[in-house]
Coordinates of N, CA and C in Angstrom, one line a residue:
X8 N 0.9 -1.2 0.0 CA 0.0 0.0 0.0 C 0.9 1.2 0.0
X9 N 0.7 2.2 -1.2 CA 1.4 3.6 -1.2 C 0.5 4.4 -0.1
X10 N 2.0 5.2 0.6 CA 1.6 6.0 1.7 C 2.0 7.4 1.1
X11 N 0.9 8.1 1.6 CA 1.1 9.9 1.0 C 1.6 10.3 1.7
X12 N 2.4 11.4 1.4 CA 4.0 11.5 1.7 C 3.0 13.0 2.8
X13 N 3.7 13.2 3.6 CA 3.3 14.0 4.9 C 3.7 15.3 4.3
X14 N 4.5 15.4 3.6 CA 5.2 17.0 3.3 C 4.6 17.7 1.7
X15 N 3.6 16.7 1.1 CA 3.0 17.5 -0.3 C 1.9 18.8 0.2
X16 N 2.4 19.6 -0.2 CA 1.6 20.9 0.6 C 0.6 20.6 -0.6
X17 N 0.9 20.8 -2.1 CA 0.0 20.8 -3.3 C -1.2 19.7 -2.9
X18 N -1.1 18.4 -2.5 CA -1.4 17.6 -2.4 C -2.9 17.9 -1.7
X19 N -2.4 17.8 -0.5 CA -2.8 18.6 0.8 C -3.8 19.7 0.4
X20 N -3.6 20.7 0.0 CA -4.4 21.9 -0.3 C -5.6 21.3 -1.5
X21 N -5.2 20.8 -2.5 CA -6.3 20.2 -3.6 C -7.4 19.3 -2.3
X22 N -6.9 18.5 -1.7 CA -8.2 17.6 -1.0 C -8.9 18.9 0.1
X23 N -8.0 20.0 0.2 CA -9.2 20.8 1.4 C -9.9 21.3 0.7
X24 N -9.8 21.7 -0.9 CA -10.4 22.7 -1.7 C -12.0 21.8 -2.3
X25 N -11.7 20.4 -2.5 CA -12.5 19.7 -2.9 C -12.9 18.5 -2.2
X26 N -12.6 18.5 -0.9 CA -13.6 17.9 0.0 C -14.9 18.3 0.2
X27 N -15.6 16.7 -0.2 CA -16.9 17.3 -0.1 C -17.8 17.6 1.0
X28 N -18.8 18.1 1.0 CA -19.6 18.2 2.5 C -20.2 17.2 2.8
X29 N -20.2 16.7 4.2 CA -21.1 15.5 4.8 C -22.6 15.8 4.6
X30 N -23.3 14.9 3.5 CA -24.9 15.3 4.2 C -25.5 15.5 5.3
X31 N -26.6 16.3 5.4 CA -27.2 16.3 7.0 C -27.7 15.0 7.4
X32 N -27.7 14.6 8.4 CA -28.2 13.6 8.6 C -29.9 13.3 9.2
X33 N -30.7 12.5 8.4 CA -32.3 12.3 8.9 C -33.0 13.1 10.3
X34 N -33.3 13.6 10.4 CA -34.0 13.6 12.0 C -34.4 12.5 12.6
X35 N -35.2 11.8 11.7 CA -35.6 10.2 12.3 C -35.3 9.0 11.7
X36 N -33.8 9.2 11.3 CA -32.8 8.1 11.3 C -33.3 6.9 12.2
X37 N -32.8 7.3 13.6 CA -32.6 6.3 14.5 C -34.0 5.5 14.2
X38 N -35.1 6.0 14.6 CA -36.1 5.4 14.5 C -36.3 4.3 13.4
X39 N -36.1 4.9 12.4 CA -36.0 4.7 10.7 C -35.1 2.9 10.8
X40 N -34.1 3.2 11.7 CA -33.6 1.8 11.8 C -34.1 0.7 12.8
X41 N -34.6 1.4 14.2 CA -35.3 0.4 14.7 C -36.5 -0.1 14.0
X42 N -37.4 0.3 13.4 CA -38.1 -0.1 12.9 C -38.0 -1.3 11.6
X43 N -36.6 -0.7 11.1 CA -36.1 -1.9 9.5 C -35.8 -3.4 11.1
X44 N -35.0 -3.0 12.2 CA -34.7 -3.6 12.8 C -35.6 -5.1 13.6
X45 N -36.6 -4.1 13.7 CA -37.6 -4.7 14.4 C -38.3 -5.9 13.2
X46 N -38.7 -5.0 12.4 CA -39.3 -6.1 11.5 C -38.6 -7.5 10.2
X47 N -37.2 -8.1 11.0 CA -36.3 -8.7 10.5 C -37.2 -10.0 11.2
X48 N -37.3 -10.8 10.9 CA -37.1 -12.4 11.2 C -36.4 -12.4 11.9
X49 N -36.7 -12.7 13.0 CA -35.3 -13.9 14.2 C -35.1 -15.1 14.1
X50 N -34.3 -15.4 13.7 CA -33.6 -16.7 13.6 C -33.8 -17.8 15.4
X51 N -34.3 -18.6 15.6 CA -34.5 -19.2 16.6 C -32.7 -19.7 17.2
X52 N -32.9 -19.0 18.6 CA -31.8 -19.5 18.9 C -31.3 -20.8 19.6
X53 N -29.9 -20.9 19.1 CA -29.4 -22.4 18.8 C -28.9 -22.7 20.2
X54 N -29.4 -23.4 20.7 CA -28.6 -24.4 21.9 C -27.6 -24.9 21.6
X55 N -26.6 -24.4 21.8 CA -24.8 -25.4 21.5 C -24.3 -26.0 22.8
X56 N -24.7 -27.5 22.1 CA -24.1 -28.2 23.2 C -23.0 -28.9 22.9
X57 N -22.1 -29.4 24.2 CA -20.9 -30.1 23.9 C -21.2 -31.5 23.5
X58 N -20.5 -31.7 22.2 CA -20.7 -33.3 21.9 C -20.7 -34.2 23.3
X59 N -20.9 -35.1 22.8 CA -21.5 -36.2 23.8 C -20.0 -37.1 24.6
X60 N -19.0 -36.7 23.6 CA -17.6 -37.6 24.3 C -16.8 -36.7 25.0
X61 N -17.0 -35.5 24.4 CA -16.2 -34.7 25.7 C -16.1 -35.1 27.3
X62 N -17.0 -35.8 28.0 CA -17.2 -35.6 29.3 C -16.1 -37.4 29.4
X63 N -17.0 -38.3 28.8 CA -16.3 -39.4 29.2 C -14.6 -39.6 28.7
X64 N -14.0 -38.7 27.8 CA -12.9 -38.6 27.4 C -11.8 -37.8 28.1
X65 N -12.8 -36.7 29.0 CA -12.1 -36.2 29.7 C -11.8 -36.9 30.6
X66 N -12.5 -38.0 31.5 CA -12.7 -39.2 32.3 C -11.9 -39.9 32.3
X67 N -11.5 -40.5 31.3 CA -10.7 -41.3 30.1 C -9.2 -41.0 30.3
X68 N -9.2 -39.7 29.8 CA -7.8 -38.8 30.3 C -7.2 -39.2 31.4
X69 N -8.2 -38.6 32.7 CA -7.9 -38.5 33.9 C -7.0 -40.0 34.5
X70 N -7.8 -41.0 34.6 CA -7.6 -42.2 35.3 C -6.5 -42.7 34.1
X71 N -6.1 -42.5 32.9 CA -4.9 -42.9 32.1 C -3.6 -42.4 32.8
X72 N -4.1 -40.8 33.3 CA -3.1 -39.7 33.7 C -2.5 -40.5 35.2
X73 N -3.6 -40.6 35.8 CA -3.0 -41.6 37.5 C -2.3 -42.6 37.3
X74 N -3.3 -44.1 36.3 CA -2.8 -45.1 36.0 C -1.3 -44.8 35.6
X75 N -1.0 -44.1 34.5 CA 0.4 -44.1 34.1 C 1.1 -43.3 35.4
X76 N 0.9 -42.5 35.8 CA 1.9 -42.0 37.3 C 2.3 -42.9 38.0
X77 N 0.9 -43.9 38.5 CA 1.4 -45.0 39.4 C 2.4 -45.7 39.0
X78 N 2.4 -46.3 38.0 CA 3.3 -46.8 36.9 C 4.8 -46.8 36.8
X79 N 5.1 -45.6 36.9 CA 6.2 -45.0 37.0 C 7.2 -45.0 38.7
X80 N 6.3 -45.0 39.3 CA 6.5 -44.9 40.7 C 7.0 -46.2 41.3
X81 N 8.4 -46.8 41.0 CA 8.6 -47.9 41.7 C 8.1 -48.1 43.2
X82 N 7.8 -49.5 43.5 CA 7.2 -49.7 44.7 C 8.4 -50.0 45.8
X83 N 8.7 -49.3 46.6 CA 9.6 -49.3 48.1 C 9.4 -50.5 48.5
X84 N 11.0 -51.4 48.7 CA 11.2 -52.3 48.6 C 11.2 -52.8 50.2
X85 N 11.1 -54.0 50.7 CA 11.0 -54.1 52.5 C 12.6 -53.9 52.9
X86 N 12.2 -53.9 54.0 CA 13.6 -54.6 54.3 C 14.4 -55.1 54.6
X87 N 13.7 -57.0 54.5 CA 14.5 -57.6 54.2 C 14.8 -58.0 52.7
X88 N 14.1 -57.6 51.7 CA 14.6 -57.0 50.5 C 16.3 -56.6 50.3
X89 N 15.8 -55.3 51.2 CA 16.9 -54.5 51.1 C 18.4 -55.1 51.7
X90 N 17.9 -55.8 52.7 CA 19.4 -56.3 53.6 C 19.5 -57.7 52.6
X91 N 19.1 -58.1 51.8 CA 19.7 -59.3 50.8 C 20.0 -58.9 49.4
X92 N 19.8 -57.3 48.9 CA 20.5 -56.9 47.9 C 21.9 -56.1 48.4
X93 N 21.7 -55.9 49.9 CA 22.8 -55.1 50.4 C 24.2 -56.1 50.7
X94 N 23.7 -57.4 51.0 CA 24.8 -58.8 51.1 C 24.8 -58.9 50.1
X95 N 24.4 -59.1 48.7 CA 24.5 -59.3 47.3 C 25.5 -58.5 46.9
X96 N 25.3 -57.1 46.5 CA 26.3 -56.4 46.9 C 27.8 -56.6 47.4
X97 N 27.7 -56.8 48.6 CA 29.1 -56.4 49.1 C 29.8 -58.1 48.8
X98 N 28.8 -59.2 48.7 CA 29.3 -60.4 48.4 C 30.4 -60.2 47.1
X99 N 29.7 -59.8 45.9 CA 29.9 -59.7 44.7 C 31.4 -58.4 44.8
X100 N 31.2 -57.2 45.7 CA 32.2 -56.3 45.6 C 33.4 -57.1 46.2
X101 N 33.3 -58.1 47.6 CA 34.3 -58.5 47.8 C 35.3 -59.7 46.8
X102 N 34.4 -60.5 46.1 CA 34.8 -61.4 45.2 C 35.6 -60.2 43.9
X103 N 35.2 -59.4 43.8 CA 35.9 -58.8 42.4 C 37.5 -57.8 43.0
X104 N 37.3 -57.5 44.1 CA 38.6 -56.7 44.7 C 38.9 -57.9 45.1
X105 N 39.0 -59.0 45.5 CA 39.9 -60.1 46.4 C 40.8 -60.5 45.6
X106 N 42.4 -60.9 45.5 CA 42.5 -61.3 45.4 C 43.3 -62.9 44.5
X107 N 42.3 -63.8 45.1 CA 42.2 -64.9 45.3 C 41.7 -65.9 43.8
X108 N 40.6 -64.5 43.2 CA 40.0 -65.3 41.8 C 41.2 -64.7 40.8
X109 N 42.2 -63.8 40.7 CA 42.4 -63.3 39.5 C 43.3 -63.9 39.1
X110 N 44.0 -64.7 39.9 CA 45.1 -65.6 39.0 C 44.4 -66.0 37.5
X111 N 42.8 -66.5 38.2 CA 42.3 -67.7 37.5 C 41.6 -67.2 36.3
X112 N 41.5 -65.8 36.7 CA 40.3 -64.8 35.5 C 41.5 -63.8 34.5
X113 N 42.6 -64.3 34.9 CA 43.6 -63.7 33.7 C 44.5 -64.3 33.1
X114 N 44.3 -64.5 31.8 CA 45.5 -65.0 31.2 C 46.9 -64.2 31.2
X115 N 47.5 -65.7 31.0 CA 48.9 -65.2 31.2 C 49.6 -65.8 29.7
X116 N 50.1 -64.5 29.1 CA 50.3 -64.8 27.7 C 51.7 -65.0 27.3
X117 N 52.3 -64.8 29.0 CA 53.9 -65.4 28.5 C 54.2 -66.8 28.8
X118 N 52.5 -67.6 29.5 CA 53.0 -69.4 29.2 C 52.8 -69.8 27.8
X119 N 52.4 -69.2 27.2 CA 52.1 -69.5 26.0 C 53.9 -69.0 25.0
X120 N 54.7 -68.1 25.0 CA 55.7 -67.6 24.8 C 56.6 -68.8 25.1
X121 N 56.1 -69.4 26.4 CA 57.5 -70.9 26.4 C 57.5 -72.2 26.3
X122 N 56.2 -72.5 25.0 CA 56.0 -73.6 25.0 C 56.5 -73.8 23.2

């Protein structure tokens, strides 16, 4: 869209010279419309209601939304749970620092060199 330039005096002066006059306006306009107004047909008004699955889908939503939280939420273990993963543990930590196994869990690649 061309924008008219703020500084055309010529411009400017031609639209005050031949601007036209606003007609008068009716006396009984207003009226003049309530009356077109009045005698319009009304359209009966429409009851909008929410489809029918909105409510149970929202429902639907909800108890998926819990269901899956629960889900997520590992269950707290007892404890004597806990005192037989905690000897598991330290069983398994002592066997891998001891020791006793690693002769057996490492080759040795210079008996092979003297045979």
């Amino acid at each position: 869209m061309t924008q008219i330039p703020n500084d055309d005096r010529d411009l400017i002066n031609f639209l005050y010279q031949h601007c036209p006059d606003v007609p008068p306006a009716s006396p009984d306009l207003e009226q003049q419309i309530l009356q077109q107004v009045k005698a319009w047909p009304q359209a009966p008004l429409r009851h909008y209601s929410r489809p029918r699955f909105v409510l149970p889908a929202l429902a639907a939503g909800l108890v998926a939304a819990i269901v899956g939280y629960r889900a997520f939420i590992p269950a707290q273990p007892s404890p004597a749970e806990l005192a037989t993963l905690e000897g598991f543990i330290e069983s398994n930590w002592q066997s891998t620092v001891s020791n006793e196994h690693l002769e057996s869990d490492v080759w040795h690649f210079t008996d092979l060199d003297t045979e």
